[in-house]
Short mmCIF file of N, CA and C in Angstrom, two decimals:
data_model
loop_
_atom_site.label_atom_id
_atom_site.label_comp_id
_atom_site.label_asym_id
_atom_site.label_seq_id
_atom_site.Cartn_x
_atom_site.Cartn_y
_atom_site.Cartn_z
N MET A 1 -22.92 -7.61 6.59
CA MET A 1 -21.67 -8.24 6.26
C MET A 1 -21.49 -8.20 4.75
N ILE A 2 -20.26 -7.97 4.31
CA ILE A 2 -19.89 -7.94 2.91
C ILE A 2 -19.15 -9.24 2.58
N ILE A 3 -19.51 -9.85 1.46
CA ILE A 3 -18.84 -11.07 1.01
C ILE A 3 -18.22 -10.79 -0.35
N PHE A 4 -16.91 -10.97 -0.42
CA PHE A 4 -16.17 -10.85 -1.68
C PHE A 4 -15.94 -12.28 -2.16
N ASN A 5 -16.50 -12.61 -3.31
CA ASN A 5 -16.46 -13.97 -3.83
C ASN A 5 -15.56 -14.03 -5.07
N ASP A 6 -14.56 -14.89 -5.04
CA ASP A 6 -13.74 -15.21 -6.20
C ASP A 6 -14.22 -16.55 -6.74
N THR A 7 -14.69 -16.59 -7.97
CA THR A 7 -15.01 -17.86 -8.61
C THR A 7 -13.90 -18.14 -9.61
N VAL A 8 -13.26 -19.30 -9.46
CA VAL A 8 -12.11 -19.66 -10.28
C VAL A 8 -12.39 -20.98 -10.96
N ILE A 9 -12.22 -21.00 -12.27
CA ILE A 9 -12.28 -22.24 -13.04
C ILE A 9 -10.84 -22.56 -13.42
N ILE A 10 -10.32 -23.65 -12.86
CA ILE A 10 -8.92 -24.00 -13.02
C ILE A 10 -8.79 -25.28 -13.84
N GLU A 11 -7.78 -25.36 -14.68
CA GLU A 11 -7.56 -26.56 -15.48
C GLU A 11 -7.35 -27.76 -14.56
N GLU A 12 -7.95 -28.88 -14.93
CA GLU A 12 -7.85 -30.09 -14.10
C GLU A 12 -6.41 -30.51 -13.86
N ALA A 13 -5.54 -30.34 -14.84
CA ALA A 13 -4.15 -30.79 -14.72
C ALA A 13 -3.39 -30.09 -13.60
N VAL A 14 -3.81 -28.89 -13.23
CA VAL A 14 -3.09 -28.14 -12.19
C VAL A 14 -3.95 -27.84 -10.98
N GLN A 15 -5.15 -28.38 -10.91
CA GLN A 15 -6.07 -27.99 -9.83
C GLN A 15 -5.54 -28.38 -8.45
N GLU A 16 -4.85 -29.50 -8.32
CA GLU A 16 -4.32 -29.88 -7.01
C GLU A 16 -3.21 -28.92 -6.57
N LYS A 17 -2.31 -28.60 -7.50
CA LYS A 17 -1.24 -27.63 -7.22
C LYS A 17 -1.86 -26.26 -6.88
N TRP A 18 -2.87 -25.86 -7.66
CA TRP A 18 -3.53 -24.58 -7.43
C TRP A 18 -4.17 -24.53 -6.04
N LEU A 19 -4.91 -25.59 -5.69
CA LEU A 19 -5.60 -25.61 -4.40
C LEU A 19 -4.60 -25.53 -3.25
N ASN A 20 -3.50 -26.23 -3.35
CA ASN A 20 -2.47 -26.15 -2.30
C ASN A 20 -1.90 -24.74 -2.22
N TRP A 21 -1.63 -24.12 -3.37
CA TRP A 21 -1.09 -22.75 -3.38
C TRP A 21 -2.09 -21.76 -2.79
N ILE A 22 -3.36 -21.93 -3.14
CA ILE A 22 -4.41 -21.05 -2.60
C ILE A 22 -4.45 -21.16 -1.08
N LYS A 23 -4.42 -22.38 -0.56
CA LYS A 23 -4.50 -22.59 0.88
C LYS A 23 -3.25 -22.12 1.63
N GLU A 24 -2.08 -22.36 1.04
CA GLU A 24 -0.82 -22.10 1.74
C GLU A 24 -0.25 -20.70 1.52
N VAL A 25 -0.57 -20.10 0.37
CA VAL A 25 0.04 -18.81 0.03
C VAL A 25 -0.99 -17.70 -0.12
N HIS A 26 -1.95 -17.91 -1.02
CA HIS A 26 -2.85 -16.82 -1.38
C HIS A 26 -3.80 -16.41 -0.24
N ILE A 27 -4.52 -17.36 0.31
CA ILE A 27 -5.47 -17.02 1.37
C ILE A 27 -4.76 -16.41 2.59
N PRO A 28 -3.63 -16.98 3.04
CA PRO A 28 -2.94 -16.30 4.14
C PRO A 28 -2.54 -14.86 3.81
N SER A 29 -2.19 -14.60 2.54
CA SER A 29 -1.85 -13.22 2.14
C SER A 29 -3.08 -12.32 2.19
N VAL A 30 -4.21 -12.82 1.70
CA VAL A 30 -5.45 -12.03 1.74
C VAL A 30 -5.86 -11.76 3.18
N MET A 31 -5.88 -12.81 4.00
CA MET A 31 -6.31 -12.65 5.38
C MET A 31 -5.32 -11.79 6.18
N GLY A 32 -4.06 -11.83 5.79
CA GLY A 32 -3.04 -11.04 6.45
C GLY A 32 -3.19 -9.54 6.25
N THR A 33 -4.00 -9.13 5.29
CA THR A 33 -4.24 -7.70 5.10
C THR A 33 -5.06 -7.11 6.24
N GLY A 34 -5.79 -7.96 6.97
CA GLY A 34 -6.59 -7.50 8.10
C GLY A 34 -7.96 -6.94 7.73
N HIS A 35 -8.35 -7.04 6.47
CA HIS A 35 -9.62 -6.46 6.04
C HIS A 35 -10.78 -7.45 6.03
N PHE A 36 -10.48 -8.74 6.22
CA PHE A 36 -11.53 -9.76 6.24
C PHE A 36 -11.50 -10.50 7.57
N LYS A 37 -12.70 -10.94 8.00
CA LYS A 37 -12.84 -11.64 9.28
C LYS A 37 -12.75 -13.15 9.13
N SER A 38 -13.17 -13.67 7.97
CA SER A 38 -13.15 -15.12 7.76
C SER A 38 -13.22 -15.40 6.26
N TYR A 39 -13.04 -16.66 5.92
CA TYR A 39 -13.13 -17.08 4.53
C TYR A 39 -13.68 -18.50 4.47
N GLN A 40 -14.06 -18.90 3.27
CA GLN A 40 -14.56 -20.25 3.05
C GLN A 40 -14.21 -20.63 1.61
N ILE A 41 -13.76 -21.87 1.41
CA ILE A 41 -13.50 -22.40 0.08
C ILE A 41 -14.61 -23.39 -0.26
N LEU A 42 -15.19 -23.22 -1.44
CA LEU A 42 -16.27 -24.10 -1.89
C LEU A 42 -15.90 -24.68 -3.24
N ASN A 43 -16.27 -25.93 -3.46
CA ASN A 43 -16.11 -26.59 -4.75
C ASN A 43 -17.48 -26.64 -5.41
N VAL A 44 -17.60 -26.12 -6.62
CA VAL A 44 -18.86 -26.12 -7.34
C VAL A 44 -18.99 -27.50 -8.00
N ILE A 45 -19.93 -28.30 -7.51
CA ILE A 45 -20.02 -29.69 -7.98
C ILE A 45 -20.87 -29.86 -9.23
N ASP A 46 -21.66 -28.86 -9.59
CA ASP A 46 -22.49 -29.00 -10.79
C ASP A 46 -22.15 -27.95 -11.84
N SER A 47 -20.89 -27.56 -11.91
CA SER A 47 -20.47 -26.54 -12.86
C SER A 47 -20.55 -27.07 -14.29
N PRO A 48 -21.10 -26.29 -15.20
CA PRO A 48 -21.17 -26.71 -16.60
C PRO A 48 -19.86 -26.47 -17.36
N ASN A 49 -18.87 -25.90 -16.69
CA ASN A 49 -17.62 -25.53 -17.35
C ASN A 49 -16.62 -26.67 -17.36
N GLU A 50 -15.72 -26.64 -18.33
CA GLU A 50 -14.59 -27.56 -18.31
C GLU A 50 -13.64 -27.10 -17.22
N GLY A 51 -12.92 -28.04 -16.63
CA GLY A 51 -12.04 -27.71 -15.52
C GLY A 51 -12.77 -27.89 -14.21
N VAL A 52 -12.15 -27.44 -13.15
CA VAL A 52 -12.69 -27.55 -11.80
C VAL A 52 -13.01 -26.15 -11.31
N THR A 53 -14.22 -25.97 -10.76
CA THR A 53 -14.65 -24.65 -10.33
C THR A 53 -14.68 -24.55 -8.81
N TYR A 54 -14.04 -23.50 -8.31
CA TYR A 54 -14.02 -23.22 -6.88
C TYR A 54 -14.53 -21.80 -6.65
N CYS A 55 -15.13 -21.60 -5.48
CA CYS A 55 -15.47 -20.25 -5.00
C CYS A 55 -14.74 -20.05 -3.68
N ILE A 56 -14.12 -18.92 -3.56
CA ILE A 56 -13.50 -18.54 -2.29
C ILE A 56 -14.23 -17.29 -1.83
N GLN A 57 -14.83 -17.37 -0.65
CA GLN A 57 -15.61 -16.26 -0.12
C GLN A 57 -14.91 -15.68 1.09
N TYR A 58 -14.67 -14.37 1.01
CA TYR A 58 -14.04 -13.64 2.10
C TYR A 58 -15.10 -12.73 2.72
N ARG A 59 -15.19 -12.72 4.04
CA ARG A 59 -16.20 -11.94 4.73
C ARG A 59 -15.58 -10.74 5.45
N ALA A 60 -16.16 -9.57 5.15
CA ALA A 60 -15.73 -8.31 5.78
C ALA A 60 -16.90 -7.71 6.54
N ASP A 61 -16.60 -6.96 7.58
CA ASP A 61 -17.66 -6.32 8.36
C ASP A 61 -18.36 -5.20 7.62
N SER A 62 -17.64 -4.52 6.71
CA SER A 62 -18.23 -3.35 6.06
C SER A 62 -17.68 -3.16 4.65
N ILE A 63 -18.38 -2.36 3.87
CA ILE A 63 -17.91 -2.02 2.54
C ILE A 63 -16.61 -1.21 2.62
N ALA A 64 -16.45 -0.45 3.68
CA ALA A 64 -15.21 0.32 3.88
C ALA A 64 -14.01 -0.62 4.01
N ASP A 65 -14.18 -1.74 4.74
CA ASP A 65 -13.10 -2.73 4.85
C ASP A 65 -12.75 -3.29 3.48
N PHE A 66 -13.77 -3.65 2.71
CA PHE A 66 -13.51 -4.17 1.37
C PHE A 66 -12.82 -3.11 0.50
N ASN A 67 -13.30 -1.89 0.53
CA ASN A 67 -12.72 -0.84 -0.30
C ASN A 67 -11.25 -0.60 0.02
N GLN A 68 -10.89 -0.70 1.29
CA GLN A 68 -9.48 -0.57 1.67
C GLN A 68 -8.67 -1.72 1.09
N PHE A 69 -9.21 -2.94 1.19
CA PHE A 69 -8.54 -4.10 0.60
C PHE A 69 -8.37 -3.89 -0.90
N TYR A 70 -9.44 -3.47 -1.56
CA TYR A 70 -9.43 -3.28 -3.01
C TYR A 70 -8.36 -2.27 -3.42
N SER A 71 -8.33 -1.14 -2.76
CA SER A 71 -7.41 -0.07 -3.17
C SER A 71 -5.96 -0.35 -2.80
N LYS A 72 -5.72 -1.09 -1.73
CA LYS A 72 -4.35 -1.29 -1.24
C LYS A 72 -3.73 -2.63 -1.63
N HIS A 73 -4.55 -3.67 -1.86
CA HIS A 73 -3.98 -5.02 -1.97
C HIS A 73 -4.43 -5.85 -3.16
N LEU A 74 -5.63 -5.64 -3.66
CA LEU A 74 -6.21 -6.57 -4.62
C LEU A 74 -5.35 -6.76 -5.86
N HIS A 75 -4.88 -5.69 -6.47
CA HIS A 75 -4.14 -5.81 -7.72
C HIS A 75 -2.82 -6.57 -7.53
N ARG A 76 -2.15 -6.34 -6.45
CA ARG A 76 -0.89 -7.05 -6.17
C ARG A 76 -1.15 -8.54 -6.01
N LEU A 77 -2.21 -8.89 -5.30
CA LEU A 77 -2.53 -10.30 -5.07
C LEU A 77 -3.01 -10.98 -6.36
N GLN A 78 -3.74 -10.25 -7.19
CA GLN A 78 -4.17 -10.81 -8.47
C GLN A 78 -2.97 -11.05 -9.39
N GLU A 79 -2.03 -10.15 -9.38
CA GLU A 79 -0.82 -10.32 -10.20
C GLU A 79 -0.03 -11.55 -9.79
N ALA A 80 0.06 -11.81 -8.49
CA ALA A 80 0.76 -13.01 -8.02
C ALA A 80 0.04 -14.27 -8.50
N HIS A 81 -1.28 -14.27 -8.44
CA HIS A 81 -2.08 -15.40 -8.91
C HIS A 81 -1.86 -15.61 -10.41
N ASN A 82 -1.87 -14.53 -11.15
CA ASN A 82 -1.66 -14.60 -12.60
C ASN A 82 -0.28 -15.14 -12.94
N ARG A 83 0.74 -14.70 -12.23
CA ARG A 83 2.11 -15.19 -12.48
C ARG A 83 2.21 -16.69 -12.22
N GLU A 84 1.60 -17.14 -11.14
CA GLU A 84 1.72 -18.54 -10.73
C GLU A 84 0.96 -19.48 -11.66
N PHE A 85 -0.18 -19.05 -12.19
CA PHE A 85 -1.04 -19.95 -12.97
C PHE A 85 -1.48 -19.31 -14.30
N GLU A 86 -0.56 -18.63 -14.95
CA GLU A 86 -0.87 -17.92 -16.18
C GLU A 86 -1.49 -18.86 -17.23
N ASN A 87 -2.59 -18.39 -17.81
CA ASN A 87 -3.31 -19.10 -18.88
C ASN A 87 -3.88 -20.46 -18.46
N GLN A 88 -4.04 -20.68 -17.15
CA GLN A 88 -4.56 -21.96 -16.67
C GLN A 88 -5.86 -21.81 -15.90
N PHE A 89 -6.42 -20.61 -15.88
CA PHE A 89 -7.63 -20.38 -15.10
C PHE A 89 -8.44 -19.23 -15.69
N VAL A 90 -9.68 -19.19 -15.29
CA VAL A 90 -10.57 -18.06 -15.54
C VAL A 90 -11.10 -17.65 -14.18
N ILE A 91 -11.19 -16.37 -13.93
CA ILE A 91 -11.67 -15.90 -12.62
C ILE A 91 -12.67 -14.76 -12.82
N PHE A 92 -13.68 -14.75 -11.97
CA PHE A 92 -14.53 -13.57 -11.90
C PHE A 92 -14.92 -13.35 -10.45
N ASN A 93 -15.15 -12.08 -10.13
CA ASN A 93 -15.42 -11.67 -8.75
C ASN A 93 -16.84 -11.17 -8.62
N THR A 94 -17.38 -11.38 -7.44
CA THR A 94 -18.71 -10.88 -7.11
C THR A 94 -18.64 -10.26 -5.71
N LEU A 95 -19.23 -9.10 -5.56
CA LEU A 95 -19.31 -8.46 -4.24
C LEU A 95 -20.76 -8.50 -3.80
N MET A 96 -21.00 -9.06 -2.62
CA MET A 96 -22.36 -9.26 -2.13
C MET A 96 -22.48 -8.70 -0.72
N GLN A 97 -23.73 -8.45 -0.34
CA GLN A 97 -24.04 -8.00 1.01
C GLN A 97 -25.12 -8.93 1.58
N THR A 98 -24.94 -9.35 2.81
CA THR A 98 -25.94 -10.21 3.44
C THR A 98 -27.22 -9.41 3.69
N VAL A 99 -28.33 -10.11 3.68
CA VAL A 99 -29.62 -9.50 3.93
C VAL A 99 -30.18 -10.12 5.19
N ASP A 100 -30.55 -9.29 6.14
CA ASP A 100 -31.09 -9.81 7.42
C ASP A 100 -32.51 -10.29 7.25
#
């Protein structure tokens, strides 16, 4: 299984608005691409960063599924996130594979 992890550090002043937008708009758009089987939202409770840190993990069956998502959808979805919360967050991505 492939896990695509978005770690987002969002300003406290907008974190509630951001979380609602992520749940109601962004995640349904990502899942609607059909390349991921499930997702999970995590709150990092011991983050050393200012702001509120969340991880959103999307699970795909294969690297091919992720690559299709990356080439067809990722940039459009990132642009929407940037427009909605410009200069209010920091994001970094991690691509992982489960180990049996």
